[in-house]
Short mmCIF file of C-alpha atoms in Angstrom, two decimals:
data_model
loop_
_atom_site.label_atom_id
_atom_site.label_comp_id
_atom_site.label_asym_id
_atom_site.label_seq_id
_atom_site.Cartn_x
_atom_site.Cartn_y
_atom_site.Cartn_z
CA GLN R 90 107.74 84.30 109.04
CA VAL R 91 105.05 86.64 110.31
CA GLN R 92 101.56 85.17 109.96
CA LEU R 93 98.15 86.45 110.99
CA VAL R 94 95.40 83.86 110.76
CA GLN R 95 91.82 85.01 111.21
CA SER R 96 88.69 83.15 112.21
CA GLY R 97 86.11 82.06 109.67
CA ALA R 98 83.18 83.78 108.04
CA GLU R 99 80.18 84.79 110.14
CA VAL R 100 76.53 85.48 109.40
CA LYS R 101 74.74 87.60 111.97
CA LYS R 102 71.31 89.17 112.39
CA PRO R 103 70.90 92.92 112.86
CA GLY R 104 71.42 93.89 116.47
CA ALA R 105 73.69 90.95 117.23
CA SER R 106 77.41 91.01 118.01
CA VAL R 107 80.38 89.42 116.28
CA LYS R 108 83.85 88.63 117.58
CA VAL R 109 86.65 88.04 115.08
CA SER R 110 89.98 86.55 116.14
CA CYS R 111 93.45 87.03 114.70
CA LYS R 112 96.16 84.57 115.77
CA ALA R 113 99.69 85.83 115.31
CA SER R 114 102.86 83.82 114.86
CA GLY R 115 106.45 84.30 113.74
CA TYR R 116 107.29 87.26 115.98
CA THR R 117 107.12 88.49 119.56
CA PHE R 118 103.43 89.30 119.90
CA THR R 119 103.80 91.98 122.55
CA SER R 120 106.29 93.99 120.49
CA TYR R 121 103.75 95.19 117.91
CA GLY R 122 100.22 96.52 117.90
CA ILE R 123 97.39 95.09 115.84
CA SER R 124 95.18 97.23 113.65
CA TRP R 125 91.75 96.33 112.32
CA VAL R 126 90.58 97.48 108.89
CA ARG R 127 87.32 96.64 107.16
CA GLN R 128 86.13 96.77 103.58
CA ALA R 129 82.47 96.73 102.58
CA PRO R 130 81.62 95.00 99.29
CA GLY R 131 82.96 97.04 96.38
CA GLN R 132 84.10 99.84 98.70
CA GLY R 133 87.37 101.20 100.02
CA LEU R 134 89.35 100.51 103.16
CA GLU R 135 88.11 101.77 106.53
CA TRP R 136 90.46 101.93 109.52
CA MET R 137 88.64 100.71 112.62
CA GLY R 138 91.22 100.98 115.34
CA TRP R 139 94.42 99.75 116.91
CA ILE R 140 95.43 97.91 120.05
CA SER R 141 98.82 97.68 121.68
CA ALA R 142 99.63 94.06 122.37
CA TYR R 143 102.10 95.30 124.98
CA ASN R 144 99.71 97.08 127.34
CA GLY R 145 96.24 96.85 125.79
CA ASN R 146 95.96 100.55 124.98
CA THR R 147 93.45 101.18 122.23
CA ASN R 148 92.47 103.84 119.73
CA TYR R 149 89.17 103.52 117.90
CA ALA R 150 87.73 105.30 114.91
CA GLN R 151 85.27 107.90 116.13
CA LYS R 152 82.54 106.42 113.95
CA LEU R 153 82.74 103.10 115.83
CA GLN R 154 83.25 104.39 119.36
CA GLY R 155 80.88 102.65 121.75
CA ARG R 156 80.25 99.67 119.43
CA VAL R 157 83.73 98.21 119.01
CA THR R 158 86.10 96.60 121.50
CA MET R 159 89.57 95.33 120.68
CA THR R 160 91.39 93.00 123.04
CA THR R 161 94.40 90.72 123.07
CA ASP R 162 95.30 87.45 124.77
CA THR R 163 99.07 87.41 125.12
CA SER R 164 99.05 83.78 126.31
CA THR R 165 97.84 82.68 122.88
CA SER R 166 99.18 85.58 120.77
CA THR R 167 95.66 86.33 119.61
CA ALA R 168 93.90 89.62 119.00
CA TYR R 169 90.14 90.01 119.01
CA MET R 170 87.73 92.56 117.56
CA GLU R 171 84.16 92.61 118.81
CA LEU R 172 81.51 94.72 117.08
CA ARG R 173 78.09 95.09 118.70
CA SER R 174 74.66 96.26 117.58
CA LEU R 175 75.37 95.08 114.06
CA ARG R 176 73.66 96.78 111.12
CA SER R 177 73.46 95.83 107.48
CA ASP R 178 76.16 98.37 106.62
CA ASP R 179 78.58 96.48 108.86
CA THR R 180 78.66 93.76 106.22
CA ALA R 181 82.29 93.70 105.17
CA VAL R 182 85.54 91.82 105.08
CA TYR R 183 87.38 92.48 108.33
CA TYR R 184 91.17 92.40 108.34
CA CYS R 185 93.70 92.40 111.13
CA ALA R 186 97.12 93.78 110.30
CA ARG R 187 100.50 94.50 111.88
CA GLY R 188 102.95 97.28 111.31
CA VAL R 189 106.35 96.77 109.74
CA GLU R 190 107.83 98.94 112.46
CA MET R 191 107.17 98.92 116.17
CA ALA R 192 104.81 101.65 117.38
CA THR R 193 103.48 102.42 113.91
CA THR R 194 100.53 101.35 111.84
CA THR R 195 102.39 100.94 108.55
CA LEU R 196 100.50 97.76 107.79
CA GLY R 197 102.94 95.37 106.17
CA TYR R 198 101.40 92.14 107.40
CA TRP R 199 97.74 91.26 106.93
CA GLY R 200 95.42 88.46 107.87
CA GLN R 201 93.43 86.71 105.19
CA GLY R 202 90.26 88.58 106.06
CA THR R 203 86.99 87.48 107.65
CA LEU R 204 83.69 88.08 105.88
CA VAL R 205 80.97 89.20 108.24
CA THR R 206 77.50 89.28 106.73
CA VAL R 207 74.69 91.04 108.58
CA SER R 208 71.31 90.02 107.30
CA SER R 209 67.88 89.28 108.66
CA GLU P 49 89.34 113.27 111.74
CA ILE P 50 91.92 113.80 109.01
CA VAL P 51 90.29 113.37 105.60
CA MET P 52 92.42 111.89 102.83
CA THR P 53 91.41 112.71 99.27
CA GLN P 54 92.85 110.76 96.35
CA SER P 55 92.83 111.78 92.73
CA PRO P 56 91.91 110.80 90.18
CA ALA P 57 89.31 108.19 91.09
CA THR P 58 90.25 106.21 87.97
CA LEU P 59 93.42 106.48 85.93
CA SER P 60 93.79 104.86 82.52
CA VAL P 61 97.40 104.27 81.45
CA SER P 62 99.09 102.07 78.86
CA PRO P 63 101.64 99.43 79.91
CA GLY P 64 105.14 100.85 79.89
CA GLU P 65 103.94 104.37 80.59
CA ARG P 66 104.27 106.36 83.81
CA ALA P 67 101.43 106.69 86.32
CA THR P 68 101.13 109.47 88.88
CA LEU P 69 98.61 109.16 91.72
CA SER P 70 97.86 111.94 94.20
CA CYS P 71 96.76 112.02 97.81
CA ARG P 72 95.89 115.13 99.81
CA ALA P 73 95.40 115.40 103.57
CA SER P 74 92.97 117.83 105.17
CA GLN P 75 95.72 118.84 107.60
CA SER P 76 99.42 118.14 107.88
CA VAL P 77 100.41 114.52 108.52
CA SER P 78 104.15 115.24 108.28
CA SER P 79 105.65 112.23 106.49
CA ASN P 80 103.33 109.70 108.15
CA LEU P 81 101.84 108.53 104.90
CA ALA P 82 101.68 105.05 103.39
CA TRP P 83 100.55 103.66 100.03
CA TYR P 84 98.92 100.28 99.46
CA GLN P 85 98.06 98.24 96.40
CA GLN P 86 95.02 95.98 96.40
CA LYS P 87 93.97 93.44 93.81
CA PRO P 88 90.54 91.78 93.72
CA GLY P 89 90.05 89.19 96.41
CA GLN P 90 93.35 89.98 98.12
CA ALA P 91 94.41 91.86 101.22
CA PRO P 92 96.14 95.18 100.64
CA ARG P 93 99.90 95.16 100.11
CA LEU P 94 102.11 97.83 101.62
CA LEU P 95 104.17 99.64 98.98
CA ILE P 96 105.50 102.81 100.59
CA TYR P 97 105.66 104.17 104.13
CA GLY P 98 107.17 107.29 105.62
CA ALA P 99 105.96 108.94 102.39
CA SER P 100 108.97 107.68 100.41
CA THR P 101 110.40 104.46 101.86
CA ARG P 102 109.72 101.36 99.81
CA ALA P 103 108.57 98.35 101.78
CA THR P 104 110.55 95.14 101.58
CA GLY P 105 110.39 93.50 98.17
CA ILE P 106 108.71 96.41 96.39
CA PRO P 107 110.22 97.10 92.94
CA ALA P 108 112.13 100.31 92.37
CA ARG P 109 109.59 101.47 89.77
CA PHE P 110 107.36 102.44 92.71
CA SER P 111 108.31 105.72 94.37
CA GLY P 112 106.62 108.05 96.81
CA SER P 113 107.11 111.72 97.52
CA GLY P 114 105.63 114.60 99.46
CA SER P 115 105.14 115.79 103.00
CA GLY P 116 102.64 117.79 104.97
CA THR P 117 99.40 117.62 102.99
CA GLU P 118 100.40 116.70 99.42
CA PHE P 119 101.69 113.29 98.40
CA THR P 120 102.38 111.44 95.18
CA LEU P 121 102.85 107.81 94.22
CA THR P 122 104.66 107.32 90.92
CA ILE P 123 104.95 104.08 89.00
CA SER P 124 107.67 104.70 86.45
CA SER P 125 106.92 102.04 83.84
CA LEU P 126 103.68 100.17 84.30
CA GLN P 127 103.73 96.41 84.23
CA SER P 128 100.64 94.28 83.73
CA GLU P 129 100.64 93.29 87.40
CA ASP P 130 100.45 96.93 88.52
CA PHE P 131 96.86 97.43 87.42
CA ALA P 132 94.98 97.49 90.71
CA VAL P 133 93.44 99.86 93.25
CA TYR P 134 95.81 102.08 95.27
CA TYR P 135 95.07 103.58 98.67
CA CYS P 136 96.90 106.15 100.73
CA GLN P 137 96.78 106.04 104.54
CA GLN P 138 97.80 108.65 107.08
CA TYR P 139 99.06 107.40 110.43
CA ASN P 140 100.04 110.70 112.02
CA ASN P 141 98.00 110.72 115.21
CA TRP P 142 96.97 107.14 116.06
CA LEU P 143 93.62 107.81 114.42
CA ASP P 144 94.44 106.58 110.97
CA THR P 145 92.39 107.22 107.87
CA PHE P 146 92.51 105.92 104.32
CA GLY P 147 91.83 107.69 101.07
CA GLN P 148 88.96 106.43 98.95
CA GLY P 149 91.30 104.81 96.44
CA THR P 150 92.46 105.26 92.84
CA LYS P 151 91.71 102.52 90.35
CA LEU P 152 94.58 102.13 87.89
CA GLU P 153 93.26 100.52 84.73
CA ILE P 154 94.74 99.49 81.41
CA LYS P 155 94.25 101.99 78.61
#
């Protein structure tokens, strides 16, 4: 069965960087892209971006351009999301997710979420 | 950026009744629209994609309709487990966006 297992919670200071991992299993990793979605406490869902696990192509939300980098390691079937220059409003649960269909972001499979807290 | 606007923000409905949730896109997204359900402390769950296709395992009481800029999620007869927050998502141009959510609460 498809599983996405994310790394554990992080506490970071403003200005620092965080890198969250998402290890996939149960399918051919390079056949599907991985999306990243975050949710601030008590708020809605925010789409952050998508990476093709096939060729590494990325699309990022305009709001995060220049601060976010998504990568994959096909040897370990793991996707990564790095966010730099952290601010307090980056405090959120970060999810990785996979589409139910190839080449779409209809997010039918989700990781368990990683809480990132940014605080001085 | 395509802006997705959901209405109402909160919907109060009695169990057994019908619930209708709306989602509007600031420009056409064709049928590239999905609906998600989220309960506290859980990841979102995909309900509908392609505007009207139920995801695997989703009960038939959930249905989606619409195309272009206007979309609707209908829950035909509310069960206790359906009270949650619902989000729409457009995935038309590889720059996805979510609506702000509709909270479906028990009346």
